Amino acid sequence: MNIDGSARAHVTSDPDVFGAIPVFSADDRYIAYAEWSVDEKGRYGNPRIVRLDVFSGDKDYLTSAEYESWRPVFSPSGEEVAYITKRNGQFD
């Protein structure tokens, strides 16, 4: 949304898809965030890291839902994304 509240757009518009902890790239073209969904039995899936092109709406899934992943951050160039992921019971 614009600073005045206009032009609001939903990043996760599906009622069974959720997103959290968004971060913008330095050029403001992309948002990276953790996204997860709920299945038909009400179980939450593992969050995966998504990169969303703000202008086109295209999504790139940077991680799979095999492991829980959170807190993405862009490198200064915007060409890399760092995040934490839970493996062997610990976030690294």
PDB file of C-alpha atoms in Angstrom:
ATOM      1  CA  MET A   1       0.000   0.000   0.000  1.00  0.00           C
ATOM      2  CA  ASN A   2       1.084   3.559  -0.523  1.00  0.00           C
ATOM      3  CA  ILE A   3       1.984   5.629   2.525  1.00  0.00           C
ATOM      4  CA  ASP A   4      -1.431   7.347   2.350  1.00  0.00           C
ATOM      5  CA  GLY A   5      -3.204   3.966   2.538  1.00  0.00           C
ATOM      6  CA  SER A   6      -4.180   3.829  -1.131  1.00  0.00           C
ATOM      7  CA  ALA A   7      -3.337   1.091  -3.653  1.00  0.00           C
ATOM      8  CA  ARG A   8      -3.517  -1.670  -1.053  1.00  0.00           C
ATOM      9  CA  ALA A   9      -2.699  -5.138  -2.414  1.00  0.00           C
ATOM     10  CA  HIS A  10      -2.882  -8.491  -0.662  1.00  0.00           C
ATOM     11  CA  VAL A  11       0.258 -10.575  -0.825  1.00  0.00           C
ATOM     12  CA  THR A  12      -1.486 -13.734   0.406  1.00  0.00           C
ATOM     13  CA  SER A  13      -5.093 -13.393  -0.717  1.00  0.00           C
ATOM     14  CA  ASP A  14      -6.010 -17.082  -0.405  1.00  0.00           C
ATOM     15  CA  PRO A  15      -7.768 -17.645   2.978  1.00  0.00           C
ATOM     16  CA  ASP A  16      -5.654 -20.766   3.631  1.00  0.00           C
ATOM     17  CA  VAL A  17      -2.285 -19.078   2.934  1.00  0.00           C
ATOM     18  CA  PHE A  18      -0.456 -16.932   5.472  1.00  0.00           C
ATOM     19  CA  GLY A  19       2.615 -14.716   5.394  1.00  0.00           C
ATOM     20  CA  ALA A  20       4.849 -13.070   7.990  1.00  0.00           C
ATOM     21  CA  ILE A  21       8.000 -11.030   8.546  1.00  0.00           C
ATOM     22  CA  PRO A  22       8.227  -9.279   5.147  1.00  0.00           C
ATOM     23  CA  VAL A  23      11.324  -7.383   4.055  1.00  0.00           C
ATOM     24  CA  PHE A  24      11.848  -5.187   0.982  1.00  0.00           C
ATOM     25  CA  SER A  25      14.862  -5.383  -1.317  1.00  0.00           C
ATOM     26  CA  ALA A  26      16.993  -2.226  -1.492  1.00  0.00           C
ATOM     27  CA  ASP A  27      15.476  -1.306  -4.882  1.00  0.00           C
ATOM     28  CA  ASP A  28      11.905  -1.857  -3.547  1.00  0.00           C
ATOM     29  CA  ARG A  29      11.150  -4.291  -6.375  1.00  0.00           C
ATOM     30  CA  TYR A  30      10.867  -7.421  -4.239  1.00  0.00           C
ATOM     31  CA  ILE A  31       9.419  -8.511  -0.927  1.00  0.00           C
ATOM     32  CA  ALA A  32      10.735 -11.641   0.761  1.00  0.00           C
ATOM     33  CA  TYR A  33       8.695 -13.273   3.514  1.00  0.00           C
ATOM     34  CA  ALA A  34       7.794 -16.585   5.143  1.00  0.00           C
ATOM     35  CA  GLU A  35       4.635 -18.171   3.688  1.00  0.00           C
ATOM     36  CA  TRP A  36       2.720 -21.250   4.860  1.00  0.00           C
ATOM     37  CA  SER A  37      -0.672 -22.803   4.333  1.00  0.00           C
ATOM     38  CA  VAL A  38      -3.286 -24.881   6.108  1.00  0.00           C
ATOM     39  CA  ASP A  39      -4.403 -28.199   4.644  1.00  0.00           C
ATOM     40  CA  GLU A  40      -7.953 -29.573   4.512  1.00  0.00           C
ATOM     41  CA  LYS A  41      -7.519 -31.118   7.988  1.00  0.00           C
ATOM     42  CA  GLY A  42      -6.506 -27.779   9.547  1.00  0.00           C
ATOM     43  CA  ARG A  43      -2.817 -28.645   9.857  1.00  0.00           C
ATOM     44  CA  TYR A  44      -0.257 -25.894   9.280  1.00  0.00           C
ATOM     45  CA  GLY A  45       2.544 -26.590   6.849  1.00  0.00           C
ATOM     46  CA  ASN A  46       6.129 -25.478   7.309  1.00  0.00           C
ATOM     47  CA  PRO A  47       6.777 -21.895   6.266  1.00  0.00           C
ATOM     48  CA  ARG A  48       8.934 -21.426   3.200  1.00  0.00           C
ATOM     49  CA  ILE A  49      10.697 -18.331   1.945  1.00  0.00           C
ATOM     50  CA  VAL A  50       9.045 -16.522  -0.958  1.00  0.00           C
ATOM     51  CA  ARG A  51      10.336 -13.675  -3.114  1.00  0.00           C
ATOM     52  CA  LEU A  52       7.496 -11.606  -4.578  1.00  0.00           C
ATOM     53  CA  ASP A  53       7.993  -9.184  -7.476  1.00  0.00           C
ATOM     54  CA  VAL A  54       5.958  -6.173  -6.321  1.00  0.00           C
ATOM     55  CA  PHE A  55       5.377  -4.931  -9.881  1.00  0.00           C
ATOM     56  CA  SER A  56       4.434  -8.154 -11.678  1.00  0.00           C
ATOM     57  CA  GLY A  57       3.058 -10.196  -8.761  1.00  0.00           C
ATOM     58  CA  ASP A  58       5.284 -13.154  -9.703  1.00  0.00           C
ATOM     59  CA  LYS A  59       6.344 -15.370  -6.791  1.00  0.00           C
ATOM     60  CA  ASP A  60       9.547 -17.375  -6.540  1.00  0.00           C
ATOM     61  CA  TYR A  61       9.663 -20.035  -3.831  1.00  0.00           C
ATOM     62  CA  LEU A  62      13.245 -19.932  -2.573  1.00  0.00           C
ATOM     63  CA  THR A  63      12.873 -22.841  -0.147  1.00  0.00           C
ATOM     64  CA  SER A  64      10.690 -25.923   0.009  1.00  0.00           C
ATOM     65  CA  ALA A  65       8.223 -26.744   2.773  1.00  0.00           C
ATOM     66  CA  GLU A  66      10.396 -29.695   3.796  1.00  0.00           C
ATOM     67  CA  TYR A  67      12.010 -27.554   6.510  1.00  0.00           C
ATOM     68  CA  GLU A  68      10.646 -24.637   8.552  1.00  0.00           C
ATOM     69  CA  SER A  69      12.221 -21.375   7.251  1.00  0.00           C
ATOM     70  CA  TRP A  70      11.863 -17.806   8.590  1.00  0.00           C
ATOM     71  CA  ARG A  71      13.260 -14.254   8.758  1.00  0.00           C
ATOM     72  CA  PRO A  72      14.502 -13.560   5.235  1.00  0.00           C
ATOM     73  CA  VAL A  73      16.810 -10.604   4.602  1.00  0.00           C
ATOM     74  CA  PHE A  74      18.147  -9.349   1.269  1.00  0.00           C
ATOM     75  CA  SER A  75      21.834  -8.781   0.625  1.00  0.00           C
ATOM     76  CA  PRO A  76      22.722  -5.149  -0.180  1.00  0.00           C
ATOM     77  CA  SER A  77      22.773  -5.982  -3.900  1.00  0.00           C
ATOM     78  CA  GLY A  78      19.359  -7.682  -3.658  1.00  0.00           C
ATOM     79  CA  GLU A  79      20.702 -10.729  -5.471  1.00  0.00           C
ATOM     80  CA  GLU A  80      20.854 -13.000  -2.437  1.00  0.00           C
ATOM     81  CA  VAL A  81      18.510 -13.778   0.443  1.00  0.00           C
ATOM     82  CA  ALA A  82      19.649 -15.084   3.821  1.00  0.00           C
ATOM     83  CA  TYR A  83      17.209 -16.793   6.190  1.00  0.00           C
ATOM     84  CA  ILE A  84      17.090 -19.193   9.108  1.00  0.00           C
ATOM     85  CA  THR A  85      15.877 -22.761   8.733  1.00  0.00           C
ATOM     86  CA  LYS A  86      15.205 -25.483  11.269  1.00  0.00           C
ATOM     87  CA  ARG A  87      17.248 -28.621  10.706  1.00  0.00           C
ATOM     88  CA  ASN A  88      17.887 -31.344  13.251  1.00  0.00           C
ATOM     89  CA  GLY A  89      15.690 -29.522  15.785  1.00  0.00           C
ATOM     90  CA  GLN A  90      17.660 -26.263  15.711  1.00  0.00           C
ATOM     91  CA  PHE A  91      17.430 -23.009  13.742  1.00  0.00           C
ATOM     92  CA  ASP A  92      20.579 -22.008  11.849  1.00  0.00           C
TER      93      ASP A  92
END
